[in-house]
PDB file of N, CA and C in Angstrom:
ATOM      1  N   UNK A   1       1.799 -15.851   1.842  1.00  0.00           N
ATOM      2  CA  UNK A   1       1.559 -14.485   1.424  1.00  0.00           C
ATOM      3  C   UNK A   1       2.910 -13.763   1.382  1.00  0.00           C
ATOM      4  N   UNK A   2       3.093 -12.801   0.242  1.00  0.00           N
ATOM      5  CA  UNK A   2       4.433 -12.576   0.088  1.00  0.00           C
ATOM      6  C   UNK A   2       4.639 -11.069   0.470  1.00  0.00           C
ATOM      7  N   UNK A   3       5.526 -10.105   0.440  1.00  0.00           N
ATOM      8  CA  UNK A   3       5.683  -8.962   1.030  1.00  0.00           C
ATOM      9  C   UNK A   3       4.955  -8.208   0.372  1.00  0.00           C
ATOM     10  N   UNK A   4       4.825  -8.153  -0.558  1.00  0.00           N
ATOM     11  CA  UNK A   4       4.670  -7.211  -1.657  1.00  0.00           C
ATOM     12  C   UNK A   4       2.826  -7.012  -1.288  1.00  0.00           C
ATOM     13  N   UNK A   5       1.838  -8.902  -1.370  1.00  0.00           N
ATOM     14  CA  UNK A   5       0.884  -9.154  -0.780  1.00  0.00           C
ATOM     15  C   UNK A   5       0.499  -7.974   0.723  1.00  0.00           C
ATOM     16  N   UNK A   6       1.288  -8.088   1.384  1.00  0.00           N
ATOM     17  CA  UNK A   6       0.815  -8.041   2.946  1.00  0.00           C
ATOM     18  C   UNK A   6       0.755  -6.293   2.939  1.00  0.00           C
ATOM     19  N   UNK A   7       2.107  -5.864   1.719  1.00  0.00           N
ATOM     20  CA  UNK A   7       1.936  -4.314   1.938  1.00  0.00           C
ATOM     21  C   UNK A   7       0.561  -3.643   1.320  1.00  0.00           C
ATOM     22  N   UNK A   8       0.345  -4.368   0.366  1.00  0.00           N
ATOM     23  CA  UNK A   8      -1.086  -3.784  -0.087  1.00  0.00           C
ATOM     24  C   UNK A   8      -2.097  -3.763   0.515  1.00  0.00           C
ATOM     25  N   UNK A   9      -1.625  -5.148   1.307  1.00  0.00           N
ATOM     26  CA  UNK A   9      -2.751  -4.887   2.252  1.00  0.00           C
ATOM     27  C   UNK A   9      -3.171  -3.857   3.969  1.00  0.00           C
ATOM     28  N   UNK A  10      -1.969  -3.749   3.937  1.00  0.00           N
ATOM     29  CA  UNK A  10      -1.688  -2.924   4.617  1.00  0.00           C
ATOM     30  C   UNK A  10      -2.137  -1.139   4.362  1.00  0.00           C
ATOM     31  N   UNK A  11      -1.947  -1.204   3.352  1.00  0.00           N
ATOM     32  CA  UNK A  11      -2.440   0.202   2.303  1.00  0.00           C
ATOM     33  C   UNK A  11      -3.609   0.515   1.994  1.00  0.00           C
ATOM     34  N   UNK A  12      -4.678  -0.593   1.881  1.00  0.00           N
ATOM     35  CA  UNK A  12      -5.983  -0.424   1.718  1.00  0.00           C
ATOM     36  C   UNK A  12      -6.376  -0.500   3.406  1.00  0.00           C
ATOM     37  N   UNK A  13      -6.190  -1.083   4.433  1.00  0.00           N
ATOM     38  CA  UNK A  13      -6.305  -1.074   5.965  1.00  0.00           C
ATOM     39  C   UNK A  13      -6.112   0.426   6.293  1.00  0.00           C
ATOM     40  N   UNK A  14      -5.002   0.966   6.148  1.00  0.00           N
ATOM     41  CA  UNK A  14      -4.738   2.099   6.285  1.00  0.00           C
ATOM     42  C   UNK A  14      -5.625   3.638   5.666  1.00  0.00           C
ATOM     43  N   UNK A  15      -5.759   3.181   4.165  1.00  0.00           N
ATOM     44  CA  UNK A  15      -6.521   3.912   3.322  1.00  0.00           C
ATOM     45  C   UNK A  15      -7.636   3.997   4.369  1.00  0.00           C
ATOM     46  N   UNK A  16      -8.594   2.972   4.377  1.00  0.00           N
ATOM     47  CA  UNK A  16     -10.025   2.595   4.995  1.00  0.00           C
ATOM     48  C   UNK A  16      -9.979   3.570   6.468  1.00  0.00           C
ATOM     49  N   UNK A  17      -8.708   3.534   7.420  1.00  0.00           N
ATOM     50  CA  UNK A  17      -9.053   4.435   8.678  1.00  0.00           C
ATOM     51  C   UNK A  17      -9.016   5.349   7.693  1.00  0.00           C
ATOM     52  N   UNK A  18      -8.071   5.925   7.237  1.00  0.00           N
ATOM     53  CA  UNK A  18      -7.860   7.395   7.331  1.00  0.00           C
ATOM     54  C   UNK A  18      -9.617   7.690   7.050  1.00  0.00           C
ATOM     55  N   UNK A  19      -9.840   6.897   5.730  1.00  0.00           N
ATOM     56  CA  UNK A  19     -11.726   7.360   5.611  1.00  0.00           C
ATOM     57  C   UNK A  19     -12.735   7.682   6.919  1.00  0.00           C
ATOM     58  N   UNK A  20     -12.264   6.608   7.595  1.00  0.00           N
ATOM     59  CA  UNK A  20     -12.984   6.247   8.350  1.00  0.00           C
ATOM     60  C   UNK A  20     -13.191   7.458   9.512  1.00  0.00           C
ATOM     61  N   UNK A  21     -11.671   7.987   9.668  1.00  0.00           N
ATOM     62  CA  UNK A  21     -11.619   8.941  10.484  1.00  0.00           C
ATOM     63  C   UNK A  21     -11.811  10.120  10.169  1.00  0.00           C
ATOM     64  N   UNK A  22     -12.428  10.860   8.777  1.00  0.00           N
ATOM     65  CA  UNK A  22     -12.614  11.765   8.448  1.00  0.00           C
ATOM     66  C   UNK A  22     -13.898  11.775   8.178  1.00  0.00           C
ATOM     67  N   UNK A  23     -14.963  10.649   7.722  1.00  0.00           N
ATOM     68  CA  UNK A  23     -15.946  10.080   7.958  1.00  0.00           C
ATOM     69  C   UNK A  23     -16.721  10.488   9.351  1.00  0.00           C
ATOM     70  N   UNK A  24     -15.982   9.661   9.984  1.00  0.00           N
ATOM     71  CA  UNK A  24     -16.739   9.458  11.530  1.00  0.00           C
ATOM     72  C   UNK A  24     -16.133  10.740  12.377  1.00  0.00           C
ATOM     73  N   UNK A  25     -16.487  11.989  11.730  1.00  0.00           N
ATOM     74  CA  UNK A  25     -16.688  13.391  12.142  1.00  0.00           C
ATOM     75  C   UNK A  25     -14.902  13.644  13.382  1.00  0.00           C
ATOM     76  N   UNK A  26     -13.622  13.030  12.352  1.00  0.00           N
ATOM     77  CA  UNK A  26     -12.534  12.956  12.709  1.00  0.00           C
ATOM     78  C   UNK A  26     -12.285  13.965  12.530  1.00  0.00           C
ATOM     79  N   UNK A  27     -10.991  15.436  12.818  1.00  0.00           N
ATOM     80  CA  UNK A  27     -10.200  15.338  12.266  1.00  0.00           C
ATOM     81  C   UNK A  27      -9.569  15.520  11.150  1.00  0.00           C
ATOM     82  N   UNK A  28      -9.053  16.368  10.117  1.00  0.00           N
ATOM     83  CA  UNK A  28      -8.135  15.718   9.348  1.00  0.00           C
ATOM     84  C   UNK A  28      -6.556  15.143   9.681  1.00  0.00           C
ATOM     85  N   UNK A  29      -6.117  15.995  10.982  1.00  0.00           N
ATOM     86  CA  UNK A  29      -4.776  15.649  11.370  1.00  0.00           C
ATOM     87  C   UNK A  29      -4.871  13.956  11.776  1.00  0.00           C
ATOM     88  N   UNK A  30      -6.049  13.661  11.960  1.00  0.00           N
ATOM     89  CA  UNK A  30      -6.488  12.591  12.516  1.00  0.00           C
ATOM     90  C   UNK A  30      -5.881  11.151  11.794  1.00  0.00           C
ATOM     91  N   UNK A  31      -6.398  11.607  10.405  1.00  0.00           N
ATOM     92  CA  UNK A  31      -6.691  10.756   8.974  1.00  0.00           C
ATOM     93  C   UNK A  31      -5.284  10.835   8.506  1.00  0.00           C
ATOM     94  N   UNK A  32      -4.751  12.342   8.348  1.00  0.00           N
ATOM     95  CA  UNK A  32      -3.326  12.128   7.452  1.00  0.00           C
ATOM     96  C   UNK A  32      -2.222  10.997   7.376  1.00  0.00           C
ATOM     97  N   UNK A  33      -2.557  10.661   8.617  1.00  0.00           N
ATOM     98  CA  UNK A  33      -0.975   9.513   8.849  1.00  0.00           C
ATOM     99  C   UNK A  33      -1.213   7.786   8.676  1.00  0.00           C
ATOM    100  N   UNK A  34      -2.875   8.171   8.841  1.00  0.00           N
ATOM    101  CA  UNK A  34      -3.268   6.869   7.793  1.00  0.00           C
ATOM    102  C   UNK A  34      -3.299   6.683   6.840  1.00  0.00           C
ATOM    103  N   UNK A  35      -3.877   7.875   5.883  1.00  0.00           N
ATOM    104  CA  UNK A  35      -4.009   7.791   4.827  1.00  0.00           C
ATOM    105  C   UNK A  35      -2.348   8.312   3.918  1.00  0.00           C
ATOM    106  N   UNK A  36      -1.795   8.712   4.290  1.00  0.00           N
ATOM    107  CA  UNK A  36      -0.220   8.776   3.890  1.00  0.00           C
ATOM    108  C   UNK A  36       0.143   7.250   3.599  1.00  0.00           C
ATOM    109  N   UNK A  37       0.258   6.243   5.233  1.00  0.00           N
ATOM    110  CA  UNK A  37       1.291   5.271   5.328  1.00  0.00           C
ATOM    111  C   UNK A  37       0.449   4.116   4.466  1.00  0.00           C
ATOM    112  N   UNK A  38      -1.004   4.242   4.042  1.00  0.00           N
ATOM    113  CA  UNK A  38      -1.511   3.303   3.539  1.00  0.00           C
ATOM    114  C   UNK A  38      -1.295   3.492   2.166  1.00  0.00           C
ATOM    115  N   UNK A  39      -1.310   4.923   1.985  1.00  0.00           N
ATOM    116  CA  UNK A  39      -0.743   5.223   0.098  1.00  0.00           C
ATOM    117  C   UNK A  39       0.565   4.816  -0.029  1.00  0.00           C
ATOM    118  N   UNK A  40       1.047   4.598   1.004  1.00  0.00           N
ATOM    119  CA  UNK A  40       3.118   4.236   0.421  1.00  0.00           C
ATOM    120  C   UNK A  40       3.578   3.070   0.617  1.00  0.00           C
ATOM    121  N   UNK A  41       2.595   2.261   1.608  1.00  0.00           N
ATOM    122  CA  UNK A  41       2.406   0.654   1.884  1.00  0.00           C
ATOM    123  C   UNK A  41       1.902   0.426   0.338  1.00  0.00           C
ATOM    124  N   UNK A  42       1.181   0.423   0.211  1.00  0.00           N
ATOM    125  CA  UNK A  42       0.322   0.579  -1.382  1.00  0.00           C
ATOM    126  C   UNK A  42       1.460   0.311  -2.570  1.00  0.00           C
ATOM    127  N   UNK A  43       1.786   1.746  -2.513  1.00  0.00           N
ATOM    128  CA  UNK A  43       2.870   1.913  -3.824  1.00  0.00           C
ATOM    129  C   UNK A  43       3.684   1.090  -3.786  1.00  0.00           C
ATOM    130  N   UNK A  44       4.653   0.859  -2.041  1.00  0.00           N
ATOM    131  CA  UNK A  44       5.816   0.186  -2.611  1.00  0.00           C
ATOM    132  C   UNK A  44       5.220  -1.263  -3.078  1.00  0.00           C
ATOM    133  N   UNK A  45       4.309  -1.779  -1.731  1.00  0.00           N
ATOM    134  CA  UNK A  45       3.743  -3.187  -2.327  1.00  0.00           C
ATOM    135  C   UNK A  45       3.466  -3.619  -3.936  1.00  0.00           C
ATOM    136  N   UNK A  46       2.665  -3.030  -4.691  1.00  0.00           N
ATOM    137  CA  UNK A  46       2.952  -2.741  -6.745  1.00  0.00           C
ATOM    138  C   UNK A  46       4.410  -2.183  -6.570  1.00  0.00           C
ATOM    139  N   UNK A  47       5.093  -1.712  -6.514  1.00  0.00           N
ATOM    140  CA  UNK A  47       6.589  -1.846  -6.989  1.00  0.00           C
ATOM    141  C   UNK A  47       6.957  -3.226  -6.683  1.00  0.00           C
ATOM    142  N   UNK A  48       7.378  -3.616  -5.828  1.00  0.00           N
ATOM    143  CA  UNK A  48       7.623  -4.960  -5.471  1.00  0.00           C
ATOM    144  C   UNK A  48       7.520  -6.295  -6.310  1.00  0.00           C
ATOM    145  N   UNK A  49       5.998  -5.962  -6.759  1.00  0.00           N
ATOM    146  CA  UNK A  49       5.202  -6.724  -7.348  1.00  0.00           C
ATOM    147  C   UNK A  49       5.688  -6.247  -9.248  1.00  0.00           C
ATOM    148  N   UNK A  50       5.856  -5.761  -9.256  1.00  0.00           N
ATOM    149  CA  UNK A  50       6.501  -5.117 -10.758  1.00  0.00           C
ATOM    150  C   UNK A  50       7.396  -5.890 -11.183  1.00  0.00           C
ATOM    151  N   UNK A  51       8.701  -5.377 -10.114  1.00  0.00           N
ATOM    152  CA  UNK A  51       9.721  -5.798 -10.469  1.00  0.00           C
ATOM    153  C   UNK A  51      10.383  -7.049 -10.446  1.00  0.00           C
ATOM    154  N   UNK A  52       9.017  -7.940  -9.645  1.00  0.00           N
ATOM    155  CA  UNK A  52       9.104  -9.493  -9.363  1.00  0.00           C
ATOM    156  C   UNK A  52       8.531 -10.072 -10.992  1.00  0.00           C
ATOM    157  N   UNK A  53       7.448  -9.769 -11.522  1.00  0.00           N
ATOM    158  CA  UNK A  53       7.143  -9.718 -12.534  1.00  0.00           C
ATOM    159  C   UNK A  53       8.231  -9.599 -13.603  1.00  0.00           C
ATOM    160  N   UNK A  54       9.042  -8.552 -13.880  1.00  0.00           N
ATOM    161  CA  UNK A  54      10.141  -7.788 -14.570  1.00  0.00           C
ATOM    162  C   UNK A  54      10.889  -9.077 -14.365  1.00  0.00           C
ATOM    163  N   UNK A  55      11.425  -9.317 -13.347  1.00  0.00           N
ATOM    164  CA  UNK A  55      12.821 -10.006 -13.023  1.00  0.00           C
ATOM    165  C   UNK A  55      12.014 -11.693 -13.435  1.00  0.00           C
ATOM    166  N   UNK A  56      10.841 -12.076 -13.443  1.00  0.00           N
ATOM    167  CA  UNK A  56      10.362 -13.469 -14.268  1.00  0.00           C
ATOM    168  C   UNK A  56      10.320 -13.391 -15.456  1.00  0.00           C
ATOM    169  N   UNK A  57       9.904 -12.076 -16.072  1.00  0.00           N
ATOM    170  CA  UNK A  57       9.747 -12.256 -17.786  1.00  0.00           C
ATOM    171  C   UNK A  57      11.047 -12.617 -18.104  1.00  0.00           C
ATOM    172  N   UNK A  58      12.168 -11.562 -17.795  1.00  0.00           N
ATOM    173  CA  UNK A  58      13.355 -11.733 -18.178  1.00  0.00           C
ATOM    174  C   UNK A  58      14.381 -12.628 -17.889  1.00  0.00           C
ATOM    175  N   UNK A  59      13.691 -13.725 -16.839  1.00  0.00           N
ATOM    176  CA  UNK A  59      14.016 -15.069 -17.187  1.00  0.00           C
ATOM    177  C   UNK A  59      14.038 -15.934 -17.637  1.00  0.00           C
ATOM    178  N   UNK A  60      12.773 -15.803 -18.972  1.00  0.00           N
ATOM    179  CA  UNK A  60      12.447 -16.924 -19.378  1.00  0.00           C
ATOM    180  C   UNK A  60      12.705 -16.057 -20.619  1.00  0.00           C
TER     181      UNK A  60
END
């Protein structure tokens, strides 16, 4: 599993508390710092994944 893999997954884990904690009668201060670090685990993980993509097309 590669970095880019583990951050997404990390991002949807994260996504899921923050729900979870606003859900299960949390909080929002509760949720924010999940749901922040799982949106930017997220993003960079697809960047990653982009530019790994990018940097194969333009090898061949």
């Amino acid at each position: 599993m590669k970095l880019s893999d583990v951050l997404i997954v990390i991002g949807v884990l994260g996504v899921a508390a923050g729900l979870a904690a606003l859900l299960g009668d949390g909080w929002a201060s509760q949720a924010l710092l999940p749901l922040a670090g799982g949106g930017v685990a997220g993003f960079v993980g697809e960047r990653i994944k982009d530019r790994r993509r990018k940097r194969a097309a333009a090898d061949l």
